[in-house]
Amino acid sequence: MQITKFVTPEIIFGKGAIRQVGESCLRLGAKKVLIVSDSGVIKAGWLDHIIENCKKAGLDYAVFYDLSTNPTSDNVEAGCQQYYREECDAVLGIGGGSALDVAKAIAIIATNGGDICDYEGIDKVTRPLPPLVMVSTTAGSGSEVSQFAIIVDVRRKKKMTIVSKSLVPDIAIIDPYTLVTKDRLLTASTGMDVLSHAIEAYVSVAATPLTDVQAKNAISLVSTYLRPSAASKTNEEAKNGMAMASLQAGLAFSNAILGAVHAMSHAIGGRYPISHGDINAILLPYVMEFNLIAAPKRFKDITSLLGENIQGLSDIDAGRKGIEHVKQLAIDIGVPECLSDLGVNREEIIAMSEAALEDACMITNPRDMTLDDVSKLFQQVI
Amino acid sequence: MQITKFVTPEIIFGKGAIRQVGESCLRLGAKKVLIVSDSGVIKAGWLDHIIENCKKAGLDYAVFYDLSTNPTSDNVEAGCQQYYREECDAVLGIGGGSALDVAKAIAIIATNGGDICDYEGIDKVTRPLPPLVMVSTTAGSGSEVSQFAIIVDVRRKKKMTIVSKSLVPDIAIIDPYTLVTKDRLLTASTGMDVLSHAIEAYVSVAATPLTDVQAKNAISLVSTYLRPSAASKTNEEAKNGMAMASLQAGLAFSNAILGAVHAMSHAIGGRYPISHGDINAILLPYVMEFNLIAAPKRFKDITSLLGENIQGLSDIDAGRKGIEHVKQLAIDIGVPECLSDLGVNREEIIAMSEAALEDACMITNPRDMTLDDVSKLFQQVI
């Protein structure tokens, strides 16, 4: 076994956890925080809660919320200008992956300077970030606990994967009650993102016993709680289960990295304003099918964790049953089935395949991929 | 569900991980580290490796290794004097729980001042500690990842439990290869300590889904690897398994806290120079028996994780089977069976019971305990 590393933030989890946000920032020495959020979170009323809590803690603040669906280097630039102008000394992200990733990117520039595109790839961030508190409201991205930030370089039309231990926030706050304001489609799409995090982390070539326990539990929680969570806005048990699944999948993939689903998804997301969760939901079973021969035993485990009976089945056959389960789950909760429905153009397949092969997430995919392999997979789903 | 918190250090795990110690200290800004160790570690040659590695990294150092079996407030005082005298700016612990806990205690005083006895209890440490790197060489204490330090107050003959988030080290280094120098008795005794951490964390009233996954995996690893690890100094697969078990049990109990085994064990360890692992090994099955009715379903899970067939058994009967398993495991690996063999005197039972009831670990025991309950348990094992 190689040497493995495992990094996590301090985690505060539970209904009402959001009320610890002001105290958490203060504890890290913050005086004025830049709150990075998005319009959905503001509309749902969560930003008001955060601001009230910051005020109560005697914390000064400024708010930045001008984000694209897949947030861009321009968003980061605008946020940085506000951070400097308002003389902030800490960053507080609240929302889904977009808000949290932009919050991280602003924090990178705040202490490291330069342009966010300078930090694409692994371990390019050298100086510690300002105090960083993340409040996740989607049960999806896992960004609140991860070493990742994904930002679109608008010039190259490319989702850049930025990976560094410095990006692990100081404190992650997960309040499952914030999930009751998510609509059905967002619940379904972000839930499939959680499942893709857990499955990709579990079959990653960088998986370790520490990431395995988190990934396995996340798969099992998704299997129990995603359908009921998509079925009802107010099922708190299901929201709780999905919030924990998202957290554990985040801990797993932050340390085991991901695979071809995310590499391909980033290639699409750099070109089209489509939700990351929807893209992943469509790609996941096809990539599982492709990867099956690389880790049959692991795919058999996944099928069992999804609640299927695998008795008497070979590893490969058990793995196939799990892939069918994932397809059915996507149908049950109503995520899109085909990328062409979402406007993705077949003429871009080669360019997207090239981008996917270059993505940092491709390195840990369990099966080697050629340009031809990636193109064929894109053809299947577009 | 209440709000739960989960804190861990950065973890570096694997054969050869010990060679990252110098770079780890440097990365945290250290210029001169106080290395806290013990004579066993020095004799086994590990301190030489550490020093060589520090030198290579250009790091200055001083060494403190004058520790009692159960380390005392006097040890901490002497270590602090050396820290000041040598003008250190970071602490590096290498060894088992004793060395690591003294390293933490020295770090507390270095930035918080006063006497270590001022910090007994929960959350008494208010200022951040100096950079703290821990290298575990026993697969036992879990101190390298925990919020705990246990120090004997020599005046009151009492093991003080100090609990604070600040005590979680910055970096924990676990190199399973260091376990090959442990003798059979130490392997057996520290291995039973790991099992008691995992079981107490799993039935703790403060257990959460995040601690459960770690505790469960640790129990299962102990069941697979403790016997072979005690049987052979050179079985690297078993050492690896026990190192991971110790780490995961540490992550579980640091965040779920412990129970009556540790509360009672601290009461004994404050009075007698007996190894913590031996005491826990003796207490564990008796405390499990007492706690069984508080959490039958959880004890049933434990039995199954220990590899026993629980099909068709009621929760209580399944739980009993697990207790028998733990007794047999202790016999198989040859840990002591009775505290009177180790010189513990029955006349101290009342005083020890009172101390146990006051211990911070008692708060999370799943079954309420009276003075009479604790006394009766002590009578069973002395």
PDB file of N, CA, C and O in Angstrom, chain A residues 80-137:
ATOM      1  N   CYS A  80     -13.377  39.067  -6.484  1.00  0.00           N
ATOM      2  CA  CYS A  80     -12.103  39.515  -5.901  1.00  0.00           C
ATOM      3  C   CYS A  80     -12.091  41.033  -5.755  1.00  0.00           C
ATOM      4  O   CYS A  80     -11.652  41.570  -4.745  1.00  0.00           O
ATOM      5  N   GLN A  81     -12.553  41.721  -6.802  1.00  0.00           N
ATOM      6  CA  GLN A  81     -12.580  43.187  -6.749  1.00  0.00           C
ATOM      7  C   GLN A  81     -13.384  43.644  -5.532  1.00  0.00           C
ATOM      8  O   GLN A  81     -12.980  44.551  -4.802  1.00  0.00           O
ATOM      9  N   GLN A  82     -14.514  42.954  -5.311  1.00  0.00           N
ATOM     10  CA  GLN A  82     -15.346  43.344  -4.177  1.00  0.00           C
ATOM     11  C   GLN A  82     -14.648  43.044  -2.841  1.00  0.00           C
ATOM     12  O   GLN A  82     -14.715  43.821  -1.893  1.00  0.00           O
ATOM     13  N   TYR A  83     -13.969  41.894  -2.785  1.00  0.00           N
ATOM     14  CA  TYR A  83     -13.216  41.513  -1.566  1.00  0.00           C
ATOM     15  C   TYR A  83     -12.215  42.611  -1.209  1.00  0.00           C
ATOM     16  O   TYR A  83     -12.118  43.039  -0.057  1.00  0.00           O
ATOM     17  N   TYR A  84     -11.456  43.095  -2.219  1.00  0.00           N
ATOM     18  CA  TYR A  84     -10.462  44.145  -1.961  1.00  0.00           C
ATOM     19  C   TYR A  84     -11.146  45.469  -1.607  1.00  0.00           C
ATOM     20  O   TYR A  84     -10.776  46.132  -0.642  1.00  0.00           O
ATOM     21  N   ARG A  85     -12.165  45.831  -2.426  1.00  0.00           N
ATOM     22  CA  ARG A  85     -12.828  47.123  -2.264  1.00  0.00           C
ATOM     23  C   ARG A  85     -13.424  47.249  -0.867  1.00  0.00           C
ATOM     24  O   ARG A  85     -13.335  48.274  -0.218  1.00  0.00           O
ATOM     25  N   GLU A  86     -14.023  46.138  -0.412  1.00  0.00           N
ATOM     26  CA  GLU A  86     -14.713  46.163   0.884  1.00  0.00           C
ATOM     27  C   GLU A  86     -13.760  45.852   2.037  1.00  0.00           C
ATOM     28  O   GLU A  86     -14.182  45.760   3.188  1.00  0.00           O
ATOM     29  N   GLU A  87     -12.502  45.613   1.718  1.00  0.00           N
ATOM     30  CA  GLU A  87     -11.489  45.305   2.734  1.00  0.00           C
ATOM     31  C   GLU A  87     -11.905  44.147   3.644  1.00  0.00           C
ATOM     32  O   GLU A  87     -11.860  44.241   4.871  1.00  0.00           O
ATOM     33  N   CYS A  88     -12.307  43.044   3.010  1.00  0.00           N
ATOM     34  CA  CYS A  88     -12.693  41.847   3.763  1.00  0.00           C
ATOM     35  C   CYS A  88     -11.429  41.106   4.219  1.00  0.00           C
ATOM     36  O   CYS A  88     -10.337  41.320   3.681  1.00  0.00           O
ATOM     37  N   ASP A  89     -11.601  40.229   5.240  1.00  0.00           N
ATOM     38  CA  ASP A  89     -10.459  39.429   5.696  1.00  0.00           C
ATOM     39  C   ASP A  89     -10.813  37.952   5.836  1.00  0.00           C
ATOM     40  O   ASP A  89     -10.059  37.165   6.399  1.00  0.00           O
ATOM     41  N   ALA A  90     -11.994  37.574   5.322  1.00  0.00           N
ATOM     42  CA  ALA A  90     -12.406  36.165   5.381  1.00  0.00           C
ATOM     43  C   ALA A  90     -13.473  35.946   4.315  1.00  0.00           C
ATOM     44  O   ALA A  90     -14.087  36.904   3.837  1.00  0.00           O
ATOM     45  N   VAL A  91     -13.678  34.664   3.930  1.00  0.00           N
ATOM     46  CA  VAL A  91     -14.684  34.357   2.908  1.00  0.00           C
ATOM     47  C   VAL A  91     -15.668  33.332   3.468  1.00  0.00           C
ATOM     48  O   VAL A  91     -15.281  32.343   4.087  1.00  0.00           O
ATOM     49  N   LEU A  92     -16.956  33.610   3.246  1.00  0.00           N
ATOM     50  CA  LEU A  92     -18.028  32.732   3.710  1.00  0.00           C
ATOM     51  C   LEU A  92     -18.875  32.372   2.497  1.00  0.00           C
ATOM     52  O   LEU A  92     -19.542  33.230   1.922  1.00  0.00           O
ATOM     53  N   GLY A  93     -18.827  31.109   2.097  1.00  0.00           N
ATOM     54  CA  GLY A  93     -19.636  30.672   0.957  1.00  0.00           C
ATOM     55  C   GLY A  93     -20.932  30.057   1.456  1.00  0.00           C
ATOM     56  O   GLY A  93     -20.926  29.298   2.425  1.00  0.00           O
ATOM     57  N   ILE A  94     -22.053  30.380   0.810  1.00  0.00           N
ATOM     58  CA  ILE A  94     -23.314  29.688   1.132  1.00  0.00           C
ATOM     59  C   ILE A  94     -24.045  29.374  -0.152  1.00  0.00           C
ATOM     60  O   ILE A  94     -24.313  30.266  -0.958  1.00  0.00           O
ATOM     61  N   GLY A  95     -24.347  28.081  -0.348  1.00  0.00           N
ATOM     62  CA  GLY A  95     -25.061  27.676  -1.546  1.00  0.00           C
ATOM     63  C   GLY A  95     -24.651  26.290  -2.005  1.00  0.00           C
ATOM     64  O   GLY A  95     -24.232  25.459  -1.195  1.00  0.00           O
ATOM     65  N   GLY A  96     -24.760  26.062  -3.313  1.00  0.00           N
ATOM     66  CA  GLY A  96     -24.329  24.796  -3.896  1.00  0.00           C
ATOM     67  C   GLY A  96     -22.897  24.924  -4.375  1.00  0.00           C
ATOM     68  O   GLY A  96     -22.186  25.860  -4.002  1.00  0.00           O
ATOM     69  N   GLY A  97     -22.486  23.994  -5.222  1.00  0.00           N
ATOM     70  CA  GLY A  97     -21.109  23.965  -5.690  1.00  0.00           C
ATOM     71  C   GLY A  97     -20.651  25.270  -6.336  1.00  0.00           C
ATOM     72  O   GLY A  97     -19.510  25.684  -6.148  1.00  0.00           O
ATOM     73  N   SER A  98     -21.555  25.937  -7.075  1.00  0.00           N
ATOM     74  CA  SER A  98     -21.134  27.147  -7.783  1.00  0.00           C
ATOM     75  C   SER A  98     -20.692  28.225  -6.801  1.00  0.00           C
ATOM     76  O   SER A  98     -19.597  28.781  -6.924  1.00  0.00           O
ATOM     77  N   ALA A  99     -21.537  28.519  -5.829  1.00  0.00           N
ATOM     78  CA  ALA A  99     -21.196  29.568  -4.861  1.00  0.00           C
ATOM     79  C   ALA A  99     -19.943  29.178  -4.069  1.00  0.00           C
ATOM     80  O   ALA A  99     -19.044  30.000  -3.847  1.00  0.00           O
ATOM     81  N   LEU A 100     -19.877  27.921  -3.640  1.00  0.00           N
ATOM     82  CA  LEU A 100     -18.749  27.513  -2.800  1.00  0.00           C
ATOM     83  C   LEU A 100     -17.440  27.517  -3.590  1.00  0.00           C
ATOM     84  O   LEU A 100     -16.391  27.925  -3.077  1.00  0.00           O
ATOM     85  N   ASP A 101     -17.497  27.085  -4.849  1.00  0.00           N
ATOM     86  CA  ASP A 101     -16.270  27.063  -5.652  1.00  0.00           C
ATOM     87  C   ASP A 101     -15.783  28.484  -5.951  1.00  0.00           C
ATOM     88  O   ASP A 101     -14.572  28.746  -5.945  1.00  0.00           O
ATOM     89  N   VAL A 102     -16.706  29.395  -6.207  1.00  0.00           N
ATOM     90  CA  VAL A 102     -16.287  30.781  -6.434  1.00  0.00           C
ATOM     91  C   VAL A 102     -15.721  31.366  -5.136  1.00  0.00           C
ATOM     92  O   VAL A 102     -14.709  32.077  -5.151  1.00  0.00           O
ATOM     93  N   ALA A 103     -16.344  31.049  -4.012  1.00  0.00           N
ATOM     94  CA  ALA A 103     -15.815  31.519  -2.718  1.00  0.00           C
ATOM     95  C   ALA A 103     -14.369  31.051  -2.542  1.00  0.00           C
ATOM     96  O   ALA A 103     -13.492  31.830  -2.154  1.00  0.00           O
ATOM     97  N   LYS A 104     -14.117  29.778  -2.859  1.00  0.00           N
ATOM     98  CA  LYS A 104     -12.744  29.253  -2.745  1.00  0.00           C
ATOM     99  C   LYS A 104     -11.796  29.994  -3.694  1.00  0.00           C
ATOM    100  O   LYS A 104     -10.670  30.334  -3.332  1.00  0.00           O
ATOM    101  N   ALA A 105     -12.258  30.205  -4.913  1.00  0.00           N
ATOM    102  CA  ALA A 105     -11.398  30.826  -5.926  1.00  0.00           C
ATOM    103  C   ALA A 105     -11.055  32.259  -5.511  1.00  0.00           C
ATOM    104  O   ALA A 105      -9.908  32.696  -5.667  1.00  0.00           O
ATOM    105  N   ILE A 106     -12.029  32.971  -4.952  1.00  0.00           N
ATOM    106  CA  ILE A 106     -11.755  34.334  -4.471  1.00  0.00           C
ATOM    107  C   ILE A 106     -10.717  34.276  -3.345  1.00  0.00           C
ATOM    108  O   ILE A 106      -9.781  35.076  -3.297  1.00  0.00           O
ATOM    109  N   ALA A 107     -10.876  33.296  -2.466  1.00  0.00           N
ATOM    110  CA  ALA A 107      -9.939  33.154  -1.351  1.00  0.00           C
ATOM    111  C   ALA A 107      -8.518  32.856  -1.852  1.00  0.00           C
ATOM    112  O   ALA A 107      -7.535  33.337  -1.293  1.00  0.00           O
ATOM    113  N   ILE A 108      -8.421  32.075  -2.922  1.00  0.00           N
ATOM    114  CA  ILE A 108      -7.091  31.786  -3.501  1.00  0.00           C
ATOM    115  C   ILE A 108      -6.417  33.089  -3.921  1.00  0.00           C
ATOM    116  O   ILE A 108      -5.271  33.372  -3.549  1.00  0.00           O
ATOM    117  N   ILE A 109      -7.134  33.895  -4.704  1.00  0.00           N
ATOM    118  CA  ILE A 109      -6.550  35.132  -5.234  1.00  0.00           C
ATOM    119  C   ILE A 109      -6.230  36.109  -4.093  1.00  0.00           C
ATOM    120  O   ILE A 109      -5.218  36.809  -4.129  1.00  0.00           O
ATOM    121  N   ALA A 110      -7.108  36.103  -3.062  1.00  0.00           N
ATOM    122  CA  ALA A 110      -6.932  37.061  -1.958  1.00  0.00           C
ATOM    123  C   ALA A 110      -5.553  36.958  -1.325  1.00  0.00           C
ATOM    124  O   ALA A 110      -4.952  37.956  -0.950  1.00  0.00           O
ATOM    125  N   THR A 111      -5.018  35.742  -1.197  1.00  0.00           N
ATOM    126  CA  THR A 111      -3.698  35.611  -0.554  1.00  0.00           C
ATOM    127  C   THR A 111      -2.581  35.201  -1.518  1.00  0.00           C
ATOM    128  O   THR A 111      -1.410  35.350  -1.200  1.00  0.00           O
ATOM    129  N   ASN A 112      -2.954  34.672  -2.694  1.00  0.00           N
ATOM    130  CA  ASN A 112      -1.924  34.211  -3.626  1.00  0.00           C
ATOM    131  C   ASN A 112      -1.733  35.135  -4.826  1.00  0.00           C
ATOM    132  O   ASN A 112      -0.747  35.010  -5.549  1.00  0.00           O
ATOM    133  N   GLY A 113      -2.707  36.037  -5.041  1.00  0.00           N
ATOM    134  CA  GLY A 113      -2.608  36.990  -6.142  1.00  0.00           C
ATOM    135  C   GLY A 113      -2.774  36.348  -7.508  1.00  0.00           C
ATOM    136  O   GLY A 113      -3.128  35.163  -7.616  1.00  0.00           O
ATOM    137  N   GLY A 114      -2.546  37.127  -8.570  1.00  0.00           N
ATOM    138  CA  GLY A 114      -2.600  36.605  -9.931  1.00  0.00           C
ATOM    139  C   GLY A 114      -4.007  36.378 -10.443  1.00  0.00           C
ATOM    140  O   GLY A 114      -4.973  36.950  -9.934  1.00  0.00           O
ATOM    141  N   ASP A 115      -4.115  35.472 -11.420  1.00  0.00           N
ATOM    142  CA  ASP A 115      -5.377  35.183 -12.085  1.00  0.00           C
ATOM    143  C   ASP A 115      -5.766  33.749 -11.723  1.00  0.00           C
ATOM    144  O   ASP A 115      -4.895  32.885 -11.590  1.00  0.00           O
ATOM    145  N   ILE A 116      -7.064  33.459 -11.605  1.00  0.00           N
ATOM    146  CA  ILE A 116      -7.489  32.121 -11.167  1.00  0.00           C
ATOM    147  C   ILE A 116      -6.994  31.036 -12.141  1.00  0.00           C
ATOM    148  O   ILE A 116      -6.722  29.899 -11.741  1.00  0.00           O
ATOM    149  N   CYS A 117      -6.819  31.408 -13.427  1.00  0.00           N
ATOM    150  CA  CYS A 117      -6.357  30.418 -14.409  1.00  0.00           C
ATOM    151  C   CYS A 117      -4.922  29.950 -14.120  1.00  0.00           C
ATOM    152  O   CYS A 117      -4.508  28.881 -14.569  1.00  0.00           O
ATOM    153  N   ASP A 118      -4.170  30.727 -13.347  1.00  0.00           N
ATOM    154  CA  ASP A 118      -2.804  30.320 -12.986  1.00  0.00           C
ATOM    155  C   ASP A 118      -2.801  29.078 -12.089  1.00  0.00           C
ATOM    156  O   ASP A 118      -1.755  28.440 -11.904  1.00  0.00           O
ATOM    157  N   TYR A 119      -3.956  28.782 -11.467  1.00  0.00           N
ATOM    158  CA  TYR A 119      -3.972  27.732 -10.429  1.00  0.00           C
ATOM    159  C   TYR A 119      -4.590  26.419 -10.902  1.00  0.00           C
ATOM    160  O   TYR A 119      -4.806  25.504 -10.109  1.00  0.00           O
ATOM    161  N   GLU A 120      -4.904  26.319 -12.212  1.00  0.00           N
ATOM    162  CA  GLU A 120      -5.474  25.080 -12.738  1.00  0.00           C
ATOM    163  C   GLU A 120      -4.532  23.909 -12.488  1.00  0.00           C
ATOM    164  O   GLU A 120      -3.310  24.043 -12.624  1.00  0.00           O
ATOM    165  N   GLY A 121      -5.102  22.754 -12.121  1.00  0.00           N
ATOM    166  CA  GLY A 121      -4.283  21.553 -11.914  1.00  0.00           C
ATOM    167  C   GLY A 121      -4.094  21.246 -10.435  1.00  0.00           C
ATOM    168  O   GLY A 121      -4.852  21.720  -9.588  1.00  0.00           O
ATOM    169  N   ILE A 122      -3.065  20.465 -10.149  1.00  0.00           N
ATOM    170  CA  ILE A 122      -2.883  19.937  -8.789  1.00  0.00           C
ATOM    171  C   ILE A 122      -1.773  20.689  -8.050  1.00  0.00           C
ATOM    172  O   ILE A 122      -0.674  20.885  -8.590  1.00  0.00           O
ATOM    173  N   ASP A 123      -2.079  21.134  -6.828  1.00  0.00           N
ATOM    174  CA  ASP A 123      -1.078  21.728  -5.920  1.00  0.00           C
ATOM    175  C   ASP A 123      -0.381  22.979  -6.452  1.00  0.00           C
ATOM    176  O   ASP A 123       0.820  23.172  -6.234  1.00  0.00           O
ATOM    177  N   LYS A 124      -1.121  23.839  -7.133  1.00  0.00           N
ATOM    178  CA  LYS A 124      -0.534  25.089  -7.623  1.00  0.00           C
ATOM    179  C   LYS A 124      -0.712  26.229  -6.603  1.00  0.00           C
ATOM    180  O   LYS A 124      -0.142  27.296  -6.768  1.00  0.00           O
ATOM    181  N   VAL A 125      -1.572  25.991  -5.594  1.00  0.00           N
ATOM    182  CA  VAL A 125      -1.826  27.040  -4.599  1.00  0.00           C
ATOM    183  C   VAL A 125      -0.788  26.877  -3.484  1.00  0.00           C
ATOM    184  O   VAL A 125      -0.733  25.830  -2.841  1.00  0.00           O
ATOM    185  N   THR A 126       0.049  27.890  -3.278  1.00  0.00           N
ATOM    186  CA  THR A 126       1.160  27.701  -2.341  1.00  0.00           C
ATOM    187  C   THR A 126       0.932  28.375  -0.990  1.00  0.00           C
ATOM    188  O   THR A 126       1.410  27.886   0.024  1.00  0.00           O
ATOM    189  N   ARG A 127       0.197  29.517  -0.968  1.00  0.00           N
ATOM    190  CA  ARG A 127       0.021  30.214   0.315  1.00  0.00           C
ATOM    191  C   ARG A 127      -1.314  29.880   0.953  1.00  0.00           C
ATOM    192  O   ARG A 127      -2.311  29.693   0.260  1.00  0.00           O
ATOM    193  N   PRO A 128      -1.352  29.826   2.306  1.00  0.00           N
ATOM    194  CA  PRO A 128      -2.616  29.537   2.991  1.00  0.00           C
ATOM    195  C   PRO A 128      -3.687  30.568   2.636  1.00  0.00           C
ATOM    196  O   PRO A 128      -3.374  31.734   2.407  1.00  0.00           O
ATOM    197  N   LEU A 129      -4.950  30.137   2.581  1.00  0.00           N
ATOM    198  CA  LEU A 129      -6.048  31.040   2.238  1.00  0.00           C
ATOM    199  C   LEU A 129      -6.518  31.803   3.487  1.00  0.00           C
ATOM    200  O   LEU A 129      -6.206  31.403   4.606  1.00  0.00           O
ATOM    201  N   PRO A 130      -7.258  32.891   3.297  1.00  0.00           N
ATOM    202  CA  PRO A 130      -7.877  33.549   4.457  1.00  0.00           C
ATOM    203  C   PRO A 130      -8.904  32.594   5.084  1.00  0.00           C
ATOM    204  O   PRO A 130      -9.269  31.601   4.454  1.00  0.00           O
ATOM    205  N   PRO A 131      -9.373  32.890   6.310  1.00  0.00           N
ATOM    206  CA  PRO A 131     -10.374  32.020   6.932  1.00  0.00           C
ATOM    207  C   PRO A 131     -11.530  31.748   5.976  1.00  0.00           C
ATOM    208  O   PRO A 131     -12.017  32.664   5.313  1.00  0.00           O
ATOM    209  N   LEU A 132     -11.922  30.479   5.912  1.00  0.00           N
ATOM    210  CA  LEU A 132     -12.869  30.032   4.892  1.00  0.00           C
ATOM    211  C   LEU A 132     -13.938  29.161   5.563  1.00  0.00           C
ATOM    212  O   LEU A 132     -13.641  28.091   6.069  1.00  0.00           O
ATOM    213  N   VAL A 133     -15.173  29.664   5.573  1.00  0.00           N
ATOM    214  CA  VAL A 133     -16.291  28.904   6.140  1.00  0.00           C
ATOM    215  C   VAL A 133     -17.283  28.634   5.023  1.00  0.00           C
ATOM    216  O   VAL A 133     -17.595  29.515   4.237  1.00  0.00           O
ATOM    217  N   MET A 134     -17.759  27.387   4.939  1.00  0.00           N
ATOM    218  CA  MET A 134     -18.650  27.002   3.852  1.00  0.00           C
ATOM    219  C   MET A 134     -19.953  26.453   4.408  1.00  0.00           C
ATOM    220  O   MET A 134     -19.933  25.555   5.259  1.00  0.00           O
ATOM    221  N   VAL A 135     -21.059  26.986   3.909  1.00  0.00           N
ATOM    222  CA  VAL A 135     -22.379  26.477   4.291  1.00  0.00           C
ATOM    223  C   VAL A 135     -23.013  25.864   3.049  1.00  0.00           C
ATOM    224  O   VAL A 135     -23.315  26.561   2.084  1.00  0.00           O
ATOM    225  N   SER A 136     -23.193  24.536   3.078  1.00  0.00           N
ATOM    226  CA  SER A 136     -23.733  23.848   1.915  1.00  0.00           C
ATOM    227  C   SER A 136     -25.253  23.804   2.014  1.00  0.00           C
ATOM    228  O   SER A 136     -25.809  23.455   3.051  1.00  0.00           O
ATOM    229  N   THR A 137     -25.942  24.161   0.917  1.00  0.00           N
ATOM    230  CA  THR A 137     -27.409  24.122   0.939  1.00  0.00           C
ATOM    231  C   THR A 137     -27.982  23.195  -0.128  1.00  0.00           C
ATOM    232  O   THR A 137     -29.173  23.233  -0.392  1.00  0.00           O
TER     233      THR A 137
END
